[in-house]
Amino acid sequence: MSLKIDNLHVSIGEKPIVRGLTLEIQPGEVHAIMGVNGSGKSTLAKAIAGHPDYTITSGTVTMDGEDILGWESDERSRKGLFLAFQYPNEIPGVSNANFIRAAVQARLGEGEELDAVEYYERLYSKMDELGIPREFTARSVNEGFSGGEKKRNEILQMMMVTPKYGVMDETDSGLDIDALKVVAAGVNAQRGPNLGLLLITHYQRLLNYIEPDFVHVMVDGHIVQSGGKELALQLEDKGYDQFREPSPALVS
Amino acid sequence: METDKAQIDIDRSAGDFSYPMNYEFDAGTGLTEATVDYISGVKEEPEWIRDFRRQALRTFFKKPMPTNWASRDLENIIFNDIRYYLSSGTKPKRSWDDVSPEMKQTFERLGIPEQERKFLAGVEAQFDSEAAYSNIKKVAADQGVIFVGSTEGLKEHPEIFRKWFGKVIPVGDNKFSALNAAVFSGGSFIYVPPGVKVKHPLQAYFRINAESFGQFERTLIIADEGAEVTYMEGCTAPKFETATLHSAVVELVALKGAKIQYITVQNWSNNVFNLVTKRGLAHEDAEIKWIDCNIGSRLTMKYPGVVMKGRRARGEVISIALANDGQHQDTGAKMVHAADDTTSNVVSKSISVGTGRATYRGLVHVPKHLKGCKNNTECDALLINPHSRTDTYPAISVRGNRHAMQHEASVSQVSAEQIFYMMSRGLTESQAMSLSVNGFVNDLVRQFPMEYSVELKRLIELQMEGSVG
Ligand SMILES: Nc1ncnc2c1ncn2[C@@H]1O[C@H](COP(=O)(O)OP(=O)(O)OP(=O)(O)O)[C@@H](O)[C@H]1O
Ligand SMILES: [Mg+2]
């Protein structure tokens, strides 16, 4: 049982972005990936989630032993994978409550109808947990939301669809200190033997609130160093230069 | 639960079925004066109508196709290959039990009798050229409301019929209004007496069953002073290999202080040329509102209009058009301000899917001598992918400076990222697309009666299902 990424190579167009990345996340574990801008973190996240523009040139991704690369993104999601977007999209005219409801409904078997009362009870309690005001049920998905509100809304969705594996792409960016604590508390409440998490972040601060079991450093499309949470502190201290491969100019 | 499922399956066929029929009356194929005389003869019409039809036919032949501004696809209508009149009698039944089994079954599959029981004040169900069924509930009839087919209206209520018939839309308004005037059959005639507010909607359902057929219903609605009425029409046809023509004329008259709301949800199959002229005349303080949902058809040309003839009259057009692969929705609105302090509002939303094309044509006319007129026009287009197409041709002719005009237009696209976002939440591609489309039209749909907004939502889902994969 795990989300297993093995020697994954991802290209956008002709350009290789993720280059031989290997990572295994067991249920109950929290992994953090830190890496310089443009190192391919979001590309990795979207490729796992099945973005059609991202070509897997080699490698495998399996979820609990099943190869997920042949599945469309919706199937991956229904089978238990969740991606909290770095830049969530807006869906004009579709209320947040209806959207999340459609996502929850999509997980039910054919002919099964979501109980509306139960759904709203659960939605409201999760919103309360995340400090999201009730008016957000009626507002269009992410439309006019502030950066932090969008991020909170991502976590709300994650809580509502209860995935087996969650990838959170810079959920902390854009959150104020108080919001960060609230969101972290929400995520921590979800933590447990049934959820494996991959946090992508630039800031050690997040990891004070959601303590990772493993920290990975990503440079140029692959992981150059893995360790415990102390690795994040070391990064905060010394930066990424220590992990960068020497540039060809210097070698010659 | 089992039976519920079966019900849904019928809905999903979206009207794509037909029954073989033995028509008692058949004007044959092609259009000549003999065709017109045949129709008039079957209907046992008075001489003035026969002359009216003959004259209209001459106008139709004389008028060129409007291909100088409209789609050249019009040239593919072969008028000589069309059948202009098919019926099994001109007298609609008052009870579903008396309707012929094929027709009854057709309307049952479309859910008409059920809707009637649930929330309508009256129903007319037209099968090809004539109404198979027409009935008004007692409450409305007791208030003096007349709701019959055009043939019956002409015969039984000549004094009201003749006064308004052809007055809002003259025969020569356009080539297709002339065609309709020549061969019209079916449609509704409604009269609501002064002060009567019809509580529940009256509904007509237009069903094309025969291949290579032309349906030319003619509807005339008169709301007398202070009266109020809502009329809804639905329409479907099976998918045939050959082109089908639907060319209706609808005239509305709202006398002083009256209110008419006219709602259309069409779901034509994509072999239908749908060329319809709709216009209302609003007297002092009267209000006419067209709610027009155009889904399906090969080419739809329809620009509902309101002539605001009396002071403070109001006109409104709310339209939603969905052009799927290979379809062209050429729709819009005509607002003619002909008195002071008149107000018009146009909100148009179009969706183009695949190679579908949506065109908006608007006309707002305010002559120089008036004052205090207001118009608001808003047209928004949504493109589902880069091959889809949308065009906007607003024509606003406003003379004088004592008016308030406002015009807004927008084009947006459902992005691949947006679809990916929704799919990453577990929605299928078609669910994601219908959600985007429904979101786009949501603020308009909220104004519809509940039953129709549900139907529209389902039709959009059906269209999106068909367009994915
Ligand atoms: N659609 C695209 N077309 C071309 N290049 C792209 C595209 N998307 C991403 N890239 C490039 O791929 C590289 C990796 O981008 P990615 O978004 O995965 O980085 P990241 O590690 O998430 O960075 P950040 O920390 O800034 O979020 C970048 O150089 C980016 O410009
Ligand atoms: Mg990123």
Coordinates of C-alpha atoms and ligand atoms in Angstrom, one line a residue, chain A residues 42 86 169-170, ligand 2:
Chain A
S42 CA 4.2 21.6 -9.7
Q86 CA -0.9 25.9 -6.3
D169 CA 1.2 22.2 -3.8
E170 CA 2.3 25.3 -1.9
Ligands
MG2 MG 5.0 25.2 -8.3

